[in-house]
Short mmCIF file of C-alpha atoms and ligand atoms in Angstrom, two decimals:
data_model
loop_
_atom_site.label_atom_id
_atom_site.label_comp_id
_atom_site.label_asym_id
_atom_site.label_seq_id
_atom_site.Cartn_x
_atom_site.Cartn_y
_atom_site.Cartn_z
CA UNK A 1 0.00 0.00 0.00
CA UNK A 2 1.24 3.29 -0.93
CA UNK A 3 1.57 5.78 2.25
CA UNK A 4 0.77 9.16 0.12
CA UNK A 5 -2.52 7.95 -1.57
CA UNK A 6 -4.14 5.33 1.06
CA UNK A 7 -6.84 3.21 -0.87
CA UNK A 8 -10.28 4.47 0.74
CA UNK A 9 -12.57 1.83 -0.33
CA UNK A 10 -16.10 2.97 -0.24
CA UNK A 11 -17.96 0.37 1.90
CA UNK A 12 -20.40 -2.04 0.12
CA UNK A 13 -23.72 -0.34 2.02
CA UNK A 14 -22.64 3.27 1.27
CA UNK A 15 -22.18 2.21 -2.18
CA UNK A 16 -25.12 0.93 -2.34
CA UNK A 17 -27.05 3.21 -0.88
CA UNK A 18 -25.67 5.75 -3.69
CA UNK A 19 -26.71 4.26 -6.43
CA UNK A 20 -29.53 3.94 -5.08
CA UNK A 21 -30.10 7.62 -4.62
CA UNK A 22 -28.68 8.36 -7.93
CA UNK A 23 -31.56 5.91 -9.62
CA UNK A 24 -34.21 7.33 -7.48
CA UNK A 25 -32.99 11.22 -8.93
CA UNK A 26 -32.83 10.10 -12.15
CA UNK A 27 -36.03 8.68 -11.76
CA UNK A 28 -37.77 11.73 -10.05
CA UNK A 29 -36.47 13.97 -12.54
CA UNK A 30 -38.05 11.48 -15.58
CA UNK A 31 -41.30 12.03 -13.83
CA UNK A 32 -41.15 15.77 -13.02
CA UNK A 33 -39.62 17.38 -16.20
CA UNK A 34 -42.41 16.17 -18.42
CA UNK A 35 -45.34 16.96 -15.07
CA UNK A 36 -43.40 20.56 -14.96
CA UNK A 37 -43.82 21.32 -18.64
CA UNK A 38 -47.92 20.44 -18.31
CA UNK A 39 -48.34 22.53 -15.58
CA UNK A 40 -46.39 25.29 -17.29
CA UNK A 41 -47.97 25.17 -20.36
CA UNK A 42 -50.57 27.46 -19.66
CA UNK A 43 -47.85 30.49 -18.73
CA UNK A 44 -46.70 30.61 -22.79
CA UNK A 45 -49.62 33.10 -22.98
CA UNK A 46 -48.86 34.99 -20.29
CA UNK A 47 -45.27 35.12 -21.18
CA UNK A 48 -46.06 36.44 -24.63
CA UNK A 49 -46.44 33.29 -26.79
CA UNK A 50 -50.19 32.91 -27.94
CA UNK A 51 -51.44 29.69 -26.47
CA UNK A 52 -52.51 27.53 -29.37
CA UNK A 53 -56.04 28.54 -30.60
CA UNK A 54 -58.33 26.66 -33.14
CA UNK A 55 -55.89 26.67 -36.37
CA UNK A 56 -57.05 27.32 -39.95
CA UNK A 57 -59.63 24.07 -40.62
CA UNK A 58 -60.04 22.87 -44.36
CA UNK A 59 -63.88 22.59 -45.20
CA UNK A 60 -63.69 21.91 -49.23
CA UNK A 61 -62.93 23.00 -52.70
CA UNK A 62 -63.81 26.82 -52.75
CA UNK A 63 -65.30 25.70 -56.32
CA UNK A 64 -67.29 23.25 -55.80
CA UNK A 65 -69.51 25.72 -54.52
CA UNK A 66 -72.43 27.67 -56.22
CA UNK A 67 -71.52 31.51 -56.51
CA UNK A 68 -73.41 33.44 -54.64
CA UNK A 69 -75.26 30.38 -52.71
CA UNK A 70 -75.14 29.63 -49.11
CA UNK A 71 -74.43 26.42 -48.07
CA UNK A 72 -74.04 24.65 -44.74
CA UNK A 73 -70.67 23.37 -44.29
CA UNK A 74 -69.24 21.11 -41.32
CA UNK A 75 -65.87 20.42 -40.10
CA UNK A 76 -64.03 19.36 -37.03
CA UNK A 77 -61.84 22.08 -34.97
CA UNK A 78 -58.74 20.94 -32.71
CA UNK A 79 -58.12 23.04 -29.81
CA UNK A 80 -54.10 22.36 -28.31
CA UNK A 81 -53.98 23.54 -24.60
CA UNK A 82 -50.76 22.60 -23.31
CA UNK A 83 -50.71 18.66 -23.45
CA UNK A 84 -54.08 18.08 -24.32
CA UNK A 85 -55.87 18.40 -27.84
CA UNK A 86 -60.00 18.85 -27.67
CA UNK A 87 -61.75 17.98 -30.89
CA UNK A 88 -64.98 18.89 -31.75
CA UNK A 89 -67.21 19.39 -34.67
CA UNK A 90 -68.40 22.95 -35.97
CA UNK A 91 -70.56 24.34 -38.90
CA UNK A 92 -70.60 27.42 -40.87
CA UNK A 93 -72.85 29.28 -43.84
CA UNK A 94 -70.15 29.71 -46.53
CA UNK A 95 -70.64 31.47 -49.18
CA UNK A 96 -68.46 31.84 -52.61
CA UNK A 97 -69.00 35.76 -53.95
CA UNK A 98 -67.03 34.59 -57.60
CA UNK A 99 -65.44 38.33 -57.61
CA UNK A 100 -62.06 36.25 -57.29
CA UNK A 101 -60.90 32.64 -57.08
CA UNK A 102 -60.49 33.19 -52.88
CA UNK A 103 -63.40 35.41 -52.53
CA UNK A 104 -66.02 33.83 -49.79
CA UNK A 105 -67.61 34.85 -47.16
CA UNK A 106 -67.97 32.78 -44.32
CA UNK A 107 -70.61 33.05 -41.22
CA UNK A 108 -71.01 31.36 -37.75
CA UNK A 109 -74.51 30.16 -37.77
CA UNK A 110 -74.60 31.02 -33.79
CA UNK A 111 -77.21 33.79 -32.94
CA UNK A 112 -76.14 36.62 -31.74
CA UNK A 113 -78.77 37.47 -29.55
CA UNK A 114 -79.17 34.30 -27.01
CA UNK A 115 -76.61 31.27 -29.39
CA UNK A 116 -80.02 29.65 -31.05
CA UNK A 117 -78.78 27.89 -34.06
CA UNK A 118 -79.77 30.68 -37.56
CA UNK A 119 -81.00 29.08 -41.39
CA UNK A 120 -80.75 30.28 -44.11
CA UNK A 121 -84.06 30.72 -46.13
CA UNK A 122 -83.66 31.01 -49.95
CA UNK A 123 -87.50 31.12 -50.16
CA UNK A 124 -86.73 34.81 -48.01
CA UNK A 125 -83.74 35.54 -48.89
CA UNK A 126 -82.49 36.01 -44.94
CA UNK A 127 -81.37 34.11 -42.16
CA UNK A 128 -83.85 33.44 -39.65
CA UNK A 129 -83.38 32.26 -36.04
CA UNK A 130 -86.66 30.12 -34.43
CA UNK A 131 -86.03 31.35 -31.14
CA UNK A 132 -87.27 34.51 -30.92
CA UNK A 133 -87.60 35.47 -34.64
CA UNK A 134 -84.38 37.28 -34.76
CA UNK A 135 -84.06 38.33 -39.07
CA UNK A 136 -80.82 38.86 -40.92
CA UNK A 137 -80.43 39.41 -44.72
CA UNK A 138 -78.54 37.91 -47.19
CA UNK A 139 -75.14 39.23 -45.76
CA UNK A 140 -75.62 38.54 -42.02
CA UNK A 141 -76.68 41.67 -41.22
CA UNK A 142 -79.30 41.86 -38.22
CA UNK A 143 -83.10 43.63 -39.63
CA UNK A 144 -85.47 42.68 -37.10
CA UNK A 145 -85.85 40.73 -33.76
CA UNK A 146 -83.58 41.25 -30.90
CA UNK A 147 -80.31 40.25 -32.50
CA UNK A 148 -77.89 43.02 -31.00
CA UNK A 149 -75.34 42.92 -33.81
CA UNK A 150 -74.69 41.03 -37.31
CA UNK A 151 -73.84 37.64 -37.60
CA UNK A 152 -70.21 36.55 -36.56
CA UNK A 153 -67.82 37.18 -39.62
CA UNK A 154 -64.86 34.15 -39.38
CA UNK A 155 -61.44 34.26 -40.98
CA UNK A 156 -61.47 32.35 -43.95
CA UNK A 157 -58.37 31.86 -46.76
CA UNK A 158 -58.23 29.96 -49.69
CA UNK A 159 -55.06 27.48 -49.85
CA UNK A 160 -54.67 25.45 -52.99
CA UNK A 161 -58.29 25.68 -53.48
CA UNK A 162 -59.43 24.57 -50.60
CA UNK A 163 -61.09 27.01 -48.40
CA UNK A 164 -59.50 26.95 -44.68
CA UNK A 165 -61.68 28.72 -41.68
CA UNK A 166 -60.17 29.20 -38.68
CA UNK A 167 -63.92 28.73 -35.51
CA UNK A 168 -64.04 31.53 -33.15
CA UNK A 169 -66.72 31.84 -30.17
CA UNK A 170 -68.26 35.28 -29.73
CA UNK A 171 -70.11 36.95 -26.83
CA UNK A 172 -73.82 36.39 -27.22
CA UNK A 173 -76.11 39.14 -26.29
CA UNK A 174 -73.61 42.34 -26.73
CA UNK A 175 -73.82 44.60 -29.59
CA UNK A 176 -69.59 44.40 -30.02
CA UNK A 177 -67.82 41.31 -31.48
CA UNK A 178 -66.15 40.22 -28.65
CA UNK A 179 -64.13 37.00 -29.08
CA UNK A 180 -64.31 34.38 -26.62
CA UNK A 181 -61.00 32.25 -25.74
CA UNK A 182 -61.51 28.62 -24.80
FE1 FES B 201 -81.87 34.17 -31.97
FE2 FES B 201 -83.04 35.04 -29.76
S1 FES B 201 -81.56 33.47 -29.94
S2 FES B 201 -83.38 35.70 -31.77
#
């Protein structure tokens, strides 16, 4: 044995009982890095980064559709919050206007006035709501009944011909658009 550098064996137990607190860290931390992002996720939005919303949904061939015509159109919306994805299905009036090849118009069929679901009557030429007779004419805007406001423009875009719509919720009941985050 040299008398500088004295071998120090670690004993057996203490050795043991390191590894075993290295594999329960390395453990712990497996577990908690992937909990801590979840329960972070909702700060992005707070922080500056946008949470992610509904994105731009694909709901057919922009001409396919009748100019001028308004038809009923469903699709299914994905909502991302942090680790979890929601799916659900929404509808729209759509409308192609023919001035260009992206030129549509696309409406939430959500009442304004109390969320009833609105039609579209060709026979009229307006969208009527059965719940309380709320009237809007052939562009969405509101003519009679208690409707506070027009009916709920949506972003719409046309990529290689098919026309994307991106669902947002608005405040029933208020004259203003307001959007409403889920
Ligand atoms: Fe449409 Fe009242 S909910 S008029």
């Amino acid at each position: 044995m040299d008398a500088d550098f004295p071998e120090t064996p670690i004993p057996r137990k203490r050795f043991l009982a390191l590894c075993t607190s290295a594999l329960a860290t390395l453990l712990g931390l497996l577990i908690a890095v992937p909990a801590l992002g979840y329960f972070l996720a909702p700060l992005r939005g707070w922080m500056g980064k946008s949470q992610a919303g509904p994105e731009f949904q694909p709901i057919g061939p922009l001409d396919s559709l009748p100019v001028g015509q308004w038809k009923f159109a469903s699709f299914e919306v994905v909502n991302q919050d942090g680790w979890e994805k929601a799916r659900s299905r929404r509808s729209v009036w759509v409308r192609r206007n023919g001035g260009t090849d992206t030129d549509a118009t696309v409406l939430s069929p959500i009442c304004t006035h109390l969320g009833c679901p609105i039609s579209w009557q060709p026979d009229r030429s307006s969208f009527n709501c059965p719940c309380h007779g709320g009237v809007f004419d052939a562009n969405g805007k509101n003519v009679a009944g208690p409707p506070p406001r027009p009916m709920d423009l949506l972003e719409s875009r046309v990529e290689a011909g098919q026309l994307m719509v991106r669902w947002q919720d608005f405040k029933i009941g208020v004259a203003e658009r307001v959007p409403v985050r889920d």
